[in-house]
Coordinates of C-alpha atoms in Angstrom, one line a residue:
X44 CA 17.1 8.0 4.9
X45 CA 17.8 7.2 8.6
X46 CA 17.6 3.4 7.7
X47 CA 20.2 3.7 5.3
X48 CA 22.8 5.8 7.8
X49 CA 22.2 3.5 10.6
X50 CA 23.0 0.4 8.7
X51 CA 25.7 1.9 6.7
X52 CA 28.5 0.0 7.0
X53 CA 27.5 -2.3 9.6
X54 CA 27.9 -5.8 9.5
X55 CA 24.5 -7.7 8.1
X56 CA 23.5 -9.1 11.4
X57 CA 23.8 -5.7 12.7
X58 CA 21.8 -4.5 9.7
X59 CA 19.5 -7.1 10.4
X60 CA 18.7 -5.9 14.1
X61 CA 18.3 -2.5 12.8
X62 CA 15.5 -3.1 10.3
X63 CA 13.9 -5.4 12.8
X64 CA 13.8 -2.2 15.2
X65 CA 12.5 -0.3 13.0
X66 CA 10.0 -2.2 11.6
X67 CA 8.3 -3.4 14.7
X68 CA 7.1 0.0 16.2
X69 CA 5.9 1.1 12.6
X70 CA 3.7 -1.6 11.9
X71 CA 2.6 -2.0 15.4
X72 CA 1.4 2.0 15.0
X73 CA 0.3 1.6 11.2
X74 CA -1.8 -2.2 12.2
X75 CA -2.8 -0.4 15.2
X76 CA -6.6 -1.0 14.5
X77 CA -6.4 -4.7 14.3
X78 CA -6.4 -4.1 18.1
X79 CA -10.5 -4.4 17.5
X80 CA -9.2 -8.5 17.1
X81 CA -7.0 -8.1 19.7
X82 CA -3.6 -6.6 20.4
X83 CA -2.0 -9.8 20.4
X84 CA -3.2 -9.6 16.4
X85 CA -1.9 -6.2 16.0
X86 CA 2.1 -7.5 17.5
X87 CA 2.0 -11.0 15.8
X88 CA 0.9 -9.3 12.4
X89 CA 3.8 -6.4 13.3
X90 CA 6.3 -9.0 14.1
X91 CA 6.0 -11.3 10.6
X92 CA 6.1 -7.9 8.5
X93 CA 9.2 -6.7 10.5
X94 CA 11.1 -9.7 9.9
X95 CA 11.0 -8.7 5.8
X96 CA 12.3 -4.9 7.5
X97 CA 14.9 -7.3 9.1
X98 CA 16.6 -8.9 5.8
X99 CA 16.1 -5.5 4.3
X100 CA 18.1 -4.0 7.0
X101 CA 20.5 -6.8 6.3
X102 CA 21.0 -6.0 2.5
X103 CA 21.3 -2.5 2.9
X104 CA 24.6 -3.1 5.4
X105 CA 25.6 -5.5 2.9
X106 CA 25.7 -3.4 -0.2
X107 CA 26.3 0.3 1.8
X108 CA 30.2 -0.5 0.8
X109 CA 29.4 -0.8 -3.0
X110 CA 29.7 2.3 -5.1
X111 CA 26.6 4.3 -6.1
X112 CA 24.8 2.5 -2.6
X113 CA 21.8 4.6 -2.5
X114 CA 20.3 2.8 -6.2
X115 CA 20.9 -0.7 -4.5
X116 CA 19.2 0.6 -1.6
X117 CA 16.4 1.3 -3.3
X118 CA 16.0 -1.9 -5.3
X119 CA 16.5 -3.2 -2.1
X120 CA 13.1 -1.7 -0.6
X121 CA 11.3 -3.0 -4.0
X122 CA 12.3 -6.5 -3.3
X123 CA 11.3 -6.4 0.0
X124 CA 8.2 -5.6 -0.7
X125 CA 8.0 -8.0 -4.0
X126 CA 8.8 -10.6 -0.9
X127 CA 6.2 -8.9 1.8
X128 CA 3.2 -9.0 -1.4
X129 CA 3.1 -12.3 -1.6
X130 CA 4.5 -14.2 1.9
X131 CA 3.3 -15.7 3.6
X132 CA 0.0 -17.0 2.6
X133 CA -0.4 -14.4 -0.4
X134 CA 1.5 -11.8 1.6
X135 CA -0.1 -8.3 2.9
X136 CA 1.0 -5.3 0.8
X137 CA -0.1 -2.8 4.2
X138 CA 2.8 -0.1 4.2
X139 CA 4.5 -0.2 1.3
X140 CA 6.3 3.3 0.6
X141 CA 4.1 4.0 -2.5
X142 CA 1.0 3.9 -0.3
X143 CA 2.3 6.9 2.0
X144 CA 2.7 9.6 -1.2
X145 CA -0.5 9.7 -2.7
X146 CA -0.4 13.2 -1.7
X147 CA 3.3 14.2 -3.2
X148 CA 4.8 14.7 -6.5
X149 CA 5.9 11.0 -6.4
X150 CA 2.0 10.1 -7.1
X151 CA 2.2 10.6 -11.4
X152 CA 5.2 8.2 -11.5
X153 CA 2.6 5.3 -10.8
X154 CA 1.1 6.2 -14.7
X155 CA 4.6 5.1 -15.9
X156 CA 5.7 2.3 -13.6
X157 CA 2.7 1.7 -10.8
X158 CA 3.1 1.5 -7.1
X159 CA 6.8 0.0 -8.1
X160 CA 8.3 2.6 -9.6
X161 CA 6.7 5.2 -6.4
X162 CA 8.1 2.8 -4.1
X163 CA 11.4 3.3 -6.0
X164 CA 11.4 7.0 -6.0
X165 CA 10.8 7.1 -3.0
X166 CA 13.4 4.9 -1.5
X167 CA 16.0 6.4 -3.7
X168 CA 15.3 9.6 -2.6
X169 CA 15.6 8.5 1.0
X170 CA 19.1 7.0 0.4
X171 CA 20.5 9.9 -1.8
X172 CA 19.5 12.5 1.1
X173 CA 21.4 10.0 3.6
X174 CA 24.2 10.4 1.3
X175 CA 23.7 13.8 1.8
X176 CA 24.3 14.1 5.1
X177 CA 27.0 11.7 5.3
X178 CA 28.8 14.1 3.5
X179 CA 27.9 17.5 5.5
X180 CA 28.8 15.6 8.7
X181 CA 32.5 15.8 7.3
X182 CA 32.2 19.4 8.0
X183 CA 32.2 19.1 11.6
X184 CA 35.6 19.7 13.5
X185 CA 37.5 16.9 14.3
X186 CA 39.4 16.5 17.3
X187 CA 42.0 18.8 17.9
X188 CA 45.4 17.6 16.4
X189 CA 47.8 16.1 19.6
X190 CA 51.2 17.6 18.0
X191 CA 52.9 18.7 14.7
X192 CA 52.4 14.7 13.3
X193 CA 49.4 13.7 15.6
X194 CA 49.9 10.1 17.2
X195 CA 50.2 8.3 13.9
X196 CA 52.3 10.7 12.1
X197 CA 49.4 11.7 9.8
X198 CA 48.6 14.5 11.0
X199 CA 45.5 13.2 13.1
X200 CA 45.2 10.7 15.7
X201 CA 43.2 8.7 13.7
X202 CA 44.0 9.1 10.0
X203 CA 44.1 11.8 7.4
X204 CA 43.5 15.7 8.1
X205 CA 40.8 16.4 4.9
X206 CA 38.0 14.2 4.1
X207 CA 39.6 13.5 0.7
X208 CA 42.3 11.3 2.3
X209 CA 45.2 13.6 1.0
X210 CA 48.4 14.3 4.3
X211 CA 47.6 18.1 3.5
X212 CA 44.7 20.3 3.5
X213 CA 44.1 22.4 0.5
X214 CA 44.8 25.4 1.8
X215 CA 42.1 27.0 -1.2
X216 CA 39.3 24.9 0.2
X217 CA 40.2 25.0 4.0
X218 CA 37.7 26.3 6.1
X219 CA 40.2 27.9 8.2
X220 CA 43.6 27.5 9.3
X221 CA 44.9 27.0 13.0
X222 CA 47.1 30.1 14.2
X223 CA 50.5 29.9 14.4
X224 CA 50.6 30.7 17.7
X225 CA 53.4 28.3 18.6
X226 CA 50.7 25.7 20.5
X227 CA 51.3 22.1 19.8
X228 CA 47.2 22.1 20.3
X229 CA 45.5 23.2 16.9
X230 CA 41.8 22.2 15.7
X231 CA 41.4 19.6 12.4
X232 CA 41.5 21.4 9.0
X233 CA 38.2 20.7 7.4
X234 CA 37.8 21.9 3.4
X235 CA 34.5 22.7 2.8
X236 CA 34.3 22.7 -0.9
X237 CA 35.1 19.1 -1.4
X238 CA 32.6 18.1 1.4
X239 CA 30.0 20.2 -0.6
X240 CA 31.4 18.7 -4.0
X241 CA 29.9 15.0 -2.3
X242 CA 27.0 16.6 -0.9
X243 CA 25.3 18.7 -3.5
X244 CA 24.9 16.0 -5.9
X245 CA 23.2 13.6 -4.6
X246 CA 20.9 16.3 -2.8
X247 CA 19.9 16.9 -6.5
X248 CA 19.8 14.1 -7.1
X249 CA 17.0 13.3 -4.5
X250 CA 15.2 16.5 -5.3
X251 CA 15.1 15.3 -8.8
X252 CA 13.5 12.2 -8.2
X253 CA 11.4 13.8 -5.7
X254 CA 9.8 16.5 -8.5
X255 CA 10.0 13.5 -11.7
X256 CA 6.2 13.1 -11.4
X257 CA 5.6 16.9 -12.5
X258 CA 7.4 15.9 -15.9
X259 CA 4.8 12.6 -16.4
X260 CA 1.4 13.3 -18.3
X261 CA -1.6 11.3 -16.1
X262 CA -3.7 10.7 -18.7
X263 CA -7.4 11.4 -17.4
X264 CA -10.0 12.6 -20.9
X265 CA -12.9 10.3 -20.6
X266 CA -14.2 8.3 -23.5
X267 CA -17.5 9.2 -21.8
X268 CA -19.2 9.3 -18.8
X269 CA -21.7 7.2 -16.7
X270 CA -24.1 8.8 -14.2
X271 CA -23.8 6.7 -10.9
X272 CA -25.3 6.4 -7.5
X273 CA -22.7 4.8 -4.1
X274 CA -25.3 3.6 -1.9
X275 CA -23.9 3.7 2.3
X276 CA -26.4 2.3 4.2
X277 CA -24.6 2.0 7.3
X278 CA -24.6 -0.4 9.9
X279 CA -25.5 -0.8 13.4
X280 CA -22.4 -0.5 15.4
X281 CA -18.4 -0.7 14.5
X282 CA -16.4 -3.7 15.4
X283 CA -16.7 -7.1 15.5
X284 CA -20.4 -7.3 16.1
X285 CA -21.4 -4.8 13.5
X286 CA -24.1 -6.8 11.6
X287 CA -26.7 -6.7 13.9
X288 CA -30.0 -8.4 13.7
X289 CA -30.5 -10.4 9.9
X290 CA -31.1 -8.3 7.3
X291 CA -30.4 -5.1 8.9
X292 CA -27.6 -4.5 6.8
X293 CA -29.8 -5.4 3.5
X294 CA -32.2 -3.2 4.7
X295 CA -30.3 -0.1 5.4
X296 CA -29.2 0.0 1.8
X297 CA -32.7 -0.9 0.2
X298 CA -34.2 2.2 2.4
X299 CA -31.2 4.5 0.8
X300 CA -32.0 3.6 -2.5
X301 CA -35.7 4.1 -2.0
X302 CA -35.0 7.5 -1.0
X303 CA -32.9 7.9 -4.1
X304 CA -35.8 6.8 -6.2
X305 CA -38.4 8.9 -4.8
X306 CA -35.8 12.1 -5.2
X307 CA -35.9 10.8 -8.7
X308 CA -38.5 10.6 -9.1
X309 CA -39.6 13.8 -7.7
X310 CA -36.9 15.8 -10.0
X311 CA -34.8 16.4 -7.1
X312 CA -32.0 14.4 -8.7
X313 CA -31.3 13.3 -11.8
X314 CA -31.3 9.3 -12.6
X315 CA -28.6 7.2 -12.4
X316 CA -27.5 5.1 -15.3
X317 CA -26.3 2.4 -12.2
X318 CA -26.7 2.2 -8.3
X319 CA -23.8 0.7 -6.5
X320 CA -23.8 -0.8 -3.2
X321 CA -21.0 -2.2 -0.9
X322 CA -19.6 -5.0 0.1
X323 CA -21.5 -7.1 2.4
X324 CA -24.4 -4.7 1.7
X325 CA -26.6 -7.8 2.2
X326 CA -26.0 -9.9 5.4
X327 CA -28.2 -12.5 3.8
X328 CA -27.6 -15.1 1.0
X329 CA -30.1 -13.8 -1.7
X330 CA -30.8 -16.8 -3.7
X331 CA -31.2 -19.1 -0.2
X332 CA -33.5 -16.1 1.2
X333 CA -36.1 -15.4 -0.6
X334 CA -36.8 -12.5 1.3
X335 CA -33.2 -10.6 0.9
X336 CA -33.6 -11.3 -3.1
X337 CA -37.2 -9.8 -2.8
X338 CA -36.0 -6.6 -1.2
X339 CA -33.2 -6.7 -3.8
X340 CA -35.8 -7.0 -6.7
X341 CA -38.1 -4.0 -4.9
X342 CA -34.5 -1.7 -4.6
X343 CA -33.7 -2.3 -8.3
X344 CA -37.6 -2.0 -9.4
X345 CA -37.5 1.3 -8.2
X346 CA -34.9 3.0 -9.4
X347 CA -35.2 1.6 -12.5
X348 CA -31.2 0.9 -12.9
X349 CA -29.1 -2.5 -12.1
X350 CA -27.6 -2.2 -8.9
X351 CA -24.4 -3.5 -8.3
X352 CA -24.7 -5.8 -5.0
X353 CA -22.7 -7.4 -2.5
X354 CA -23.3 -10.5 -0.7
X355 CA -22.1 -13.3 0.8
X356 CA -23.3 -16.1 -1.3
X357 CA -23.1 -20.1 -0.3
X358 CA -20.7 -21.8 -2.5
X359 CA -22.8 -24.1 -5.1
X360 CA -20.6 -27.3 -4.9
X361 CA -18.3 -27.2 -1.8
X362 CA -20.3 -27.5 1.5
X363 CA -19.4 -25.5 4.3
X364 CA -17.7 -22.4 2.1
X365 CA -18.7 -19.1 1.2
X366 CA -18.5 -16.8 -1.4
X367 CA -18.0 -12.6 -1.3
X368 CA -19.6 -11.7 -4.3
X369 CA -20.3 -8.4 -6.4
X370 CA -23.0 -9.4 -8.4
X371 CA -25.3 -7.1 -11.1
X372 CA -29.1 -7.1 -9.9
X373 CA -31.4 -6.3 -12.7
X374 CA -34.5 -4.3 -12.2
X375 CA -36.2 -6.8 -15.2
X376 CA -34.1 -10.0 -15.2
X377 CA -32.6 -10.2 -11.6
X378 CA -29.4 -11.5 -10.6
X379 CA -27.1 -11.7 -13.3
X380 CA -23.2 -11.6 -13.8
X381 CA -21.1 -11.8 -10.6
X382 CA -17.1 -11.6 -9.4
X383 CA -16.5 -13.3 -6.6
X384 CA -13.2 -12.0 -4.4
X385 CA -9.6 -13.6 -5.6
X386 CA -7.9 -12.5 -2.6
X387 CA -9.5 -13.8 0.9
X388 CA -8.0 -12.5 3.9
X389 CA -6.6 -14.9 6.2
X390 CA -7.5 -15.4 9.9
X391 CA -10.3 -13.0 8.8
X392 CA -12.3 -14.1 6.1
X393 CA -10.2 -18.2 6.0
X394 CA -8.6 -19.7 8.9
X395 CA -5.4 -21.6 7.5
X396 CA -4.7 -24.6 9.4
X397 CA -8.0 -24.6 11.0
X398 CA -8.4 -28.1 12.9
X399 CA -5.1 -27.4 14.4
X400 CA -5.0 -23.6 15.2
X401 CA -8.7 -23.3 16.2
X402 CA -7.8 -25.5 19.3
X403 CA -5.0 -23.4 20.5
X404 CA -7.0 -19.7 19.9
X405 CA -10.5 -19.8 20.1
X406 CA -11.4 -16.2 18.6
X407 CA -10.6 -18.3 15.3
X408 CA -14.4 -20.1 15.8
X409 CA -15.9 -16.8 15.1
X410 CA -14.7 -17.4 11.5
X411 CA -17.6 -20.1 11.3
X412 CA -16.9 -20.9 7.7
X413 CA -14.3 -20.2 5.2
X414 CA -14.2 -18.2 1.9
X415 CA -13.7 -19.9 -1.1
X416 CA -11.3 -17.4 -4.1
X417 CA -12.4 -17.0 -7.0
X418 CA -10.4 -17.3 -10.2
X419 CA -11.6 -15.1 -12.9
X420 CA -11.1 -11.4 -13.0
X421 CA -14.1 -8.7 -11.9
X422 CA -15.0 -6.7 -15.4
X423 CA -18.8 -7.1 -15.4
X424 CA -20.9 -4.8 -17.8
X425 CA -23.4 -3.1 -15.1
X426 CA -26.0 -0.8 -17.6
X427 CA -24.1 0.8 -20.0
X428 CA -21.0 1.0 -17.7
X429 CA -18.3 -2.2 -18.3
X430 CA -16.8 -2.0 -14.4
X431 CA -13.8 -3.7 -13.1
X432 CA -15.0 -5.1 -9.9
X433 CA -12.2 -5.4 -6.7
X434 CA -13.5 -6.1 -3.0
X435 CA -12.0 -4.9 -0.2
X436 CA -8.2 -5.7 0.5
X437 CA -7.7 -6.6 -2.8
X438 CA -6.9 -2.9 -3.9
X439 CA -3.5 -3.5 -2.3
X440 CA -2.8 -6.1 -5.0
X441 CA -1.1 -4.7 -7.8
X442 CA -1.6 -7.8 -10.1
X443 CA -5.3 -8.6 -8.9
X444 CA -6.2 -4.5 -10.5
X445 CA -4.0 -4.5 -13.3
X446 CA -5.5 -7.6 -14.4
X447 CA -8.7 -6.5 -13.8
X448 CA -8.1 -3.1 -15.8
X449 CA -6.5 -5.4 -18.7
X450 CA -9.1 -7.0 -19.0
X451 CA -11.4 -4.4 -20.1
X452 CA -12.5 -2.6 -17.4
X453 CA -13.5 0.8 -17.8
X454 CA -13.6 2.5 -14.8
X455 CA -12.7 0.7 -10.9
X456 CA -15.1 -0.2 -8.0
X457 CA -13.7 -1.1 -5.1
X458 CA -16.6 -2.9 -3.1
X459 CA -15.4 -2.7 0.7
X460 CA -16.9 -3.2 4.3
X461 CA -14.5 -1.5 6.9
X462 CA -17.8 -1.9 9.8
X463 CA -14.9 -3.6 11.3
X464 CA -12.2 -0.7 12.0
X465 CA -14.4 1.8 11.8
X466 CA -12.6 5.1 13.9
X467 CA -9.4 3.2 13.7
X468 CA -7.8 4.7 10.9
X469 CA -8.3 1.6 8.1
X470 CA -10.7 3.4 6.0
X471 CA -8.7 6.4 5.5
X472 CA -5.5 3.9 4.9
X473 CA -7.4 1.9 2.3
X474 CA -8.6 4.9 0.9
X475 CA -5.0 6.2 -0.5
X476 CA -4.7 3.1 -2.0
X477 CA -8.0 3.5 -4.3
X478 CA -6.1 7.1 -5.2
X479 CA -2.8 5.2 -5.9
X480 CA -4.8 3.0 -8.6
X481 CA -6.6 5.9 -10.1
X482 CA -3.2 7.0 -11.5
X483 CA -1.5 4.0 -12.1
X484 CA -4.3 2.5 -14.5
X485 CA -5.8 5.9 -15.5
X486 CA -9.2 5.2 -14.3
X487 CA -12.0 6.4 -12.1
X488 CA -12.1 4.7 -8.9
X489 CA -15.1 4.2 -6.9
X490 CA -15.1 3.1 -3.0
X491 CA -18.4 1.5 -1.9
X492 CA -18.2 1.2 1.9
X493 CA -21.1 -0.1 3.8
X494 CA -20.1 2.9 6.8
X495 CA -17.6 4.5 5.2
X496 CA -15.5 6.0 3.5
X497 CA -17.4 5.7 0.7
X498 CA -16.0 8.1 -2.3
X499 CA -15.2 8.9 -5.6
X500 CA -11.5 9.7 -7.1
X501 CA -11.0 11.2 -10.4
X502 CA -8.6 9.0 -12.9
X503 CA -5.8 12.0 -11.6
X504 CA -6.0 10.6 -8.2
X505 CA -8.1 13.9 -7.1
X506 CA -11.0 12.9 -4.5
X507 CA -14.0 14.1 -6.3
X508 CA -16.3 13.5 -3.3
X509 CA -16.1 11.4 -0.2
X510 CA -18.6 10.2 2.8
X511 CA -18.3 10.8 6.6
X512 CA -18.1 7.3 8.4
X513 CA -20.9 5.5 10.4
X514 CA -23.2 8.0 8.3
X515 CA -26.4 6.8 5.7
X516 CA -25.6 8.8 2.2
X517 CA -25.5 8.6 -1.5
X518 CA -23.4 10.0 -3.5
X519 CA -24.0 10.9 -7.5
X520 CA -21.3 11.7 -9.3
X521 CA -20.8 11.7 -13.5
X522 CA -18.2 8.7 -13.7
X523 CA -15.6 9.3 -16.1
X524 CA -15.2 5.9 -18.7
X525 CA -11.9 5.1 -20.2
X526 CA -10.1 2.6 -22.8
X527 CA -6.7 3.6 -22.8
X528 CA -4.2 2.0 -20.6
X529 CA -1.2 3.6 -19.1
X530 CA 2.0 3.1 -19.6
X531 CA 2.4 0.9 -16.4
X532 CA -0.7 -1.5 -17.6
X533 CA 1.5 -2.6 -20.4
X534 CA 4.8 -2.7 -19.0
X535 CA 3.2 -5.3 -15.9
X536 CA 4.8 -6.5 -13.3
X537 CA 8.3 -6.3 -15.4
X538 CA 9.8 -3.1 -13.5
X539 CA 9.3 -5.1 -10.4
X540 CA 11.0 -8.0 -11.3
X541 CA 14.0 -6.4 -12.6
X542 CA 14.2 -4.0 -10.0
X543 CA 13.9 -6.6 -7.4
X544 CA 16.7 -8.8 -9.1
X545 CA 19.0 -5.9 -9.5
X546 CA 19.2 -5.4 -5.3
X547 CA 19.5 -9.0 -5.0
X548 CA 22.1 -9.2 -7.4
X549 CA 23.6 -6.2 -5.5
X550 CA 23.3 -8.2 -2.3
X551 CA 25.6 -11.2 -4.2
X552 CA 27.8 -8.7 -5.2
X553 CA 28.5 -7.0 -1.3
X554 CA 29.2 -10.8 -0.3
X555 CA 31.6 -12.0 -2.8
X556 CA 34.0 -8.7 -2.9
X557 CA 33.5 -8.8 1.2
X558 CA 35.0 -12.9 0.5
X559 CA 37.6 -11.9 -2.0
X560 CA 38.6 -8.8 0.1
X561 CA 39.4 -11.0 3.2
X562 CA 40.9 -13.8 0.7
X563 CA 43.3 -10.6 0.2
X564 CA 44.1 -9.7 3.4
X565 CA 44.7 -13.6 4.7
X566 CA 47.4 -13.6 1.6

C-alpha cells in the first residue's frame, strides 16, 4: 500500500528510486542471517534483489495514471517476482509476498492458484487500501479560499473547490459551509459523500480479497496414512564450521535412531513404517566409506524400516563434483533409489565463474568443490510410503514441487540442513514455506533438519508438531498419504504467466498513451 502512494503518479525514474529504497532495507533485514558469510554477502545479495523492487517501483509510476491502477499493480508485483524466481543464475524466490501470509486468510487461495495467486491477493489488496486512502485524504481542508474567485477565478488558488472537479460544491454533500460573515477569508468546501463514494469501494474491495480464502475448500482427507519417524541428530556447533570432526554428523543420527529402536522395541513407541533423516545427515560419502555405509546398514538393521538418508555423494563420471542426495537405505538390500537436488545454491553450494571470482574473494575456496543438479524429479517409494523428495532451498521453487507432486508424490519431505543460520532466523523463514506448499498441493509436508526445525505440517498448512533448534529429537507422527491434486497442480504455472503479461502489457499501455498524450499537447 505505501509503495503504491509513493509512486503514484511519479515519473518512472522517480518510481524507480522509490522501489530501490524500499527494497534495500527489507532484504538487507529479511537476508540478515547471511551475515554468518559475511555482511558484505547479506548487502550484495540485498542490492541484486532490490534492483527487481527498482523496475517494480518503475512500473507502478508508470501505470498509477491508468484506470482501475491497483489490478496492474498487482500483476506488477507477480511479474516481478516471475523475474526475481529465476534471475539471475536461477533466481532466489526469498520474500516474495505469498511467503509472509501463511498465517492469514490469504493462505487457502494457494489450493486454487499456488504462491501466485497469494502473491496476487496480497498485492491487490495493498493497492486497493492505497486507493483508499487516496480518497479519505480529499477530506482534509484545503487552504483557505484568498477571495470570492480565489487567484484563478475558480474558486481556489489552485483549481476546483470539491474533489469531483465541479466550480460549486454540492451544497447536500458539503461538509460545512463558510459563514457569511462578510470575510473575503473562508475555509475550502469539502463534500464528504463523494470522497466516501471513492473510498468505500475499494476498501471492500481489499477486504474482499483479504477474507477470499475462507470461501476456498483445502482439500486435506487422506487416502491413508503412513507411520513415520524425523530423525534430528544435531550437530556440533552453528555456522560455518558446523560439521565437526568426520562422521560426527552420521553419528549423531545413527545414535537417535538407535534410541528409537530400542523404545521400539521396548513398547515405548510404536514402529515406524519409515525413518527419515536430514539433509547432510551423513558428512561422509557412504559408498566411498565403508564405514559411514556400515553405520547406515546397523541404523536401518535396527529399526527394521528403510531410512530415508542424506549425503553428499561423489559424482560417478565428472571428477571433482558432488552430489546432495536423498537416497532410500534398506534394512535388507541397502542403498537403493536416490534424488539428487535440482536446484544448487550458488556461491554456496557452486561457485559460478570460479577461476575468475575465487581470485578476487577468497571465502569462495571454502566451497572446495562444486555440486552437480540433478535432472529428474524426487518421488521415490520409501516402504509403503511413495515420497516426493525436495532438499533444502528448493521449497521456494514453485515449479521444482509442483513437478515433484505431479509426478506422483504422495506426501512432501523437505530434506534440509540450516547448521548454517542456526539462531538467525532462516529456519523459521524456510519453515513457512513448507506450510505454503502444504496448501498449495494438498499434501503433508515433512521438514527434516539436521538442528532444526525439524516438523510436520498437516496438508491444511497446520503445524502438527515442530523441534526446538540445536536439540537431538524424533518426532512420530501418522503421515497423512494423498492422490488428489489441487486445483493449482493442474492449472501450473499458467496464472503466473498471464498475470505477469497482463502488468507488462499494462506497463506498454502507461508508455504509449503518456507518448500520444504529449503528441497531443505538442499539436
Amino acid at each position: 500500500a505505501a509503495l503504491s502512494l509513493l509512486t503514484r503518479g511519479r515519473t518512472a525514474r522517480q518510481g524507480a528510486w522509490t522501489g530501490f529504497a524500499f527494497g534495500l532495507p527489507f532484504f538487507f533485514v529479511l537476508l540478515r542471517w547471511l551475515h554468518v558469510i559475511g555482511y558484505d554477502a547479506v548487502f550484495g545479495l540485498s542490492v541484486i534483489e532490490a534492483l527487481f523492487l527498482s523496475a517494480l517501483g518503475a512500473g507502478l509510476a508508470l501505470t498509477s495514471r491508468l484506470p482501475l491502477w491497483p489490478l496492474w499493480a498487482a500483476c506488477l508485483w507477480v511479474a516481478e517476482e516471475w523475474a526475481r524466481d529465476r534471475l539471475p543464475l536461477g533466481g532466489f524466490p526469498w520474500g516474495r509476498l505469498a511467503f509472509g501470509v501463511t498465517g492469514s486468510p490469504y493462505l487457502p487461495l494457494a489450493a486454487l492458484g499456488g504462491a501466485v495467486l497469494v502473491t496476487f491477493a496480497v498485492a491487490l489488496s495493498g493497492a486497493l487500501l492505497g486507493s483508499a486512502a487516496l480518497a479519505a485524504a480529499r477530506l482534509r481542508p484545503g487552504p483557505p479560499r484568498t477571495g470570492p474567485e480565489g487567484r484563478n477565478g475558480q474558486g481556489g488558488p489552485d483549481g476546483p473547490d470539491t474533489v469531483d472537479g465541479s466550480d460549486r460544491p454540492d451544497r447536500s454533500d458539503s461538509a460545512e459551509e463558510a459563514p457569511r460573515t462578510g470575510s473575503p477569508f473562508r475555509p475550502r468546501v469539502v463534500p464528504v459523500r463523494p470522497v466516501l463514494r471513492s473510498a468505500v469501494p475499494p476498501t471492500a474491495l481489499a477486504l474482499a480479497a483479504a477474507l477470499a480464502g475462507y470461501a476456498v475448500p483445502v482439500p486435506t482427507e487422506p487416502d491413508d496414512t503412513a507411520r513415520i519417524a524425523v530423525v534430528q541428530g544435531n550437530v556440533q556447533q552453528p555456522g560455518m564450521d558446523f560439521l565437526g570432526r568426520p562422521m560426527l554428523i552420521l553419528n549423531n543420527h545413527v545414535e537417535a535412531t538407535l534410541d528409537l529402536a530400542r523404545d521400539v522395541e521396548a513398547g515405548r513407541e510404536q514402529r515406524p513404517d519409515l525413518v527419515i533423516w536430514p539433509e547432510n545427515a551423513s558428512d561422509l560419502d557412504p559408498f566411498r566409506y565403508p564405514e559411514a555405509g556400515a553405520r547406515m546398514d546397523e541404523a536401518a538393521r535396527a529399526v527394521g524400516v528403510p531410512i530415508l538418508v542424506g549425503a553428499l555423494v561423489d559424482h560417478p563420471t565428472k571428477e571433482g563434483y558432488v552430489e546432495n542426495q536423498g537416497i532410500v537405505w534398506d534394512p535388507e538390500t541397502g542403498p537403493g533409489a536416490s534424488y539428487t537436488k535440482q536446484h544448487p545454491v550458488p556461491f554456496g553450494e557452486y561457485v559460478p565463474f570460479r577461476d575468475q571470482l575465487s581470485k578476487v574473494i577468497t571465502r569462495l575456496q571454502r566451497v572446495p568443490r562444486d555440486f552437480y543438479p540433478g535432472d529428474t524429479t524426487g518421488v521415490l517409494q520409501t516402504g509403503p510410503a511413495r515420497l516426493g523428495d525436495v532438499i533444502c532451498f528448493e521449497v521456494a521453487y514453485d515449479e521444482i514441487v509442483r513437478d515433484t507432486v505431479n509426478a506422483g508424490a504422495r506426501a512432501l519431505v523437505i530434506q534440509t540442513n540450516n547448521a548454517t543460520y542456526g539462531r538467525t532466523g532462516q529456519p523459521e523463514q524456510q519453515l513457512v514455506m513448507s506450510r505454503l506448499r502444504a496448501v498449495e498441493h494438498g499434501r503433508a509436508v515433512v521438514t527434516a533438519a539436521t538442528s532444526g526445525i525439524s516438523a510436520v505440517v498437516r496438508p491444511d498448512g497446520v503445524i502438527d508438531k515442530r523441534t526446538e533448534e540445536f536439540t537431538r529429537d524424533v518426532i512420530t507422527a501418522d503421515l497423512p498419504l494423498r492422490d488428489d491434486t489441487t486445483v493449482a497442480d493442474r492449472m501450473g504455472a499458467a496464472p503466473e504467466w498471464v498475470l505477469a503479461i497482463v502488468g507488462l502489457l499494462s506497463c506498454a499501455a502507461a508508455i504509449a498513451l503518456g507518448r500520444r498524450g504529449r503528441t497531443d499537447r505538442r499539436g
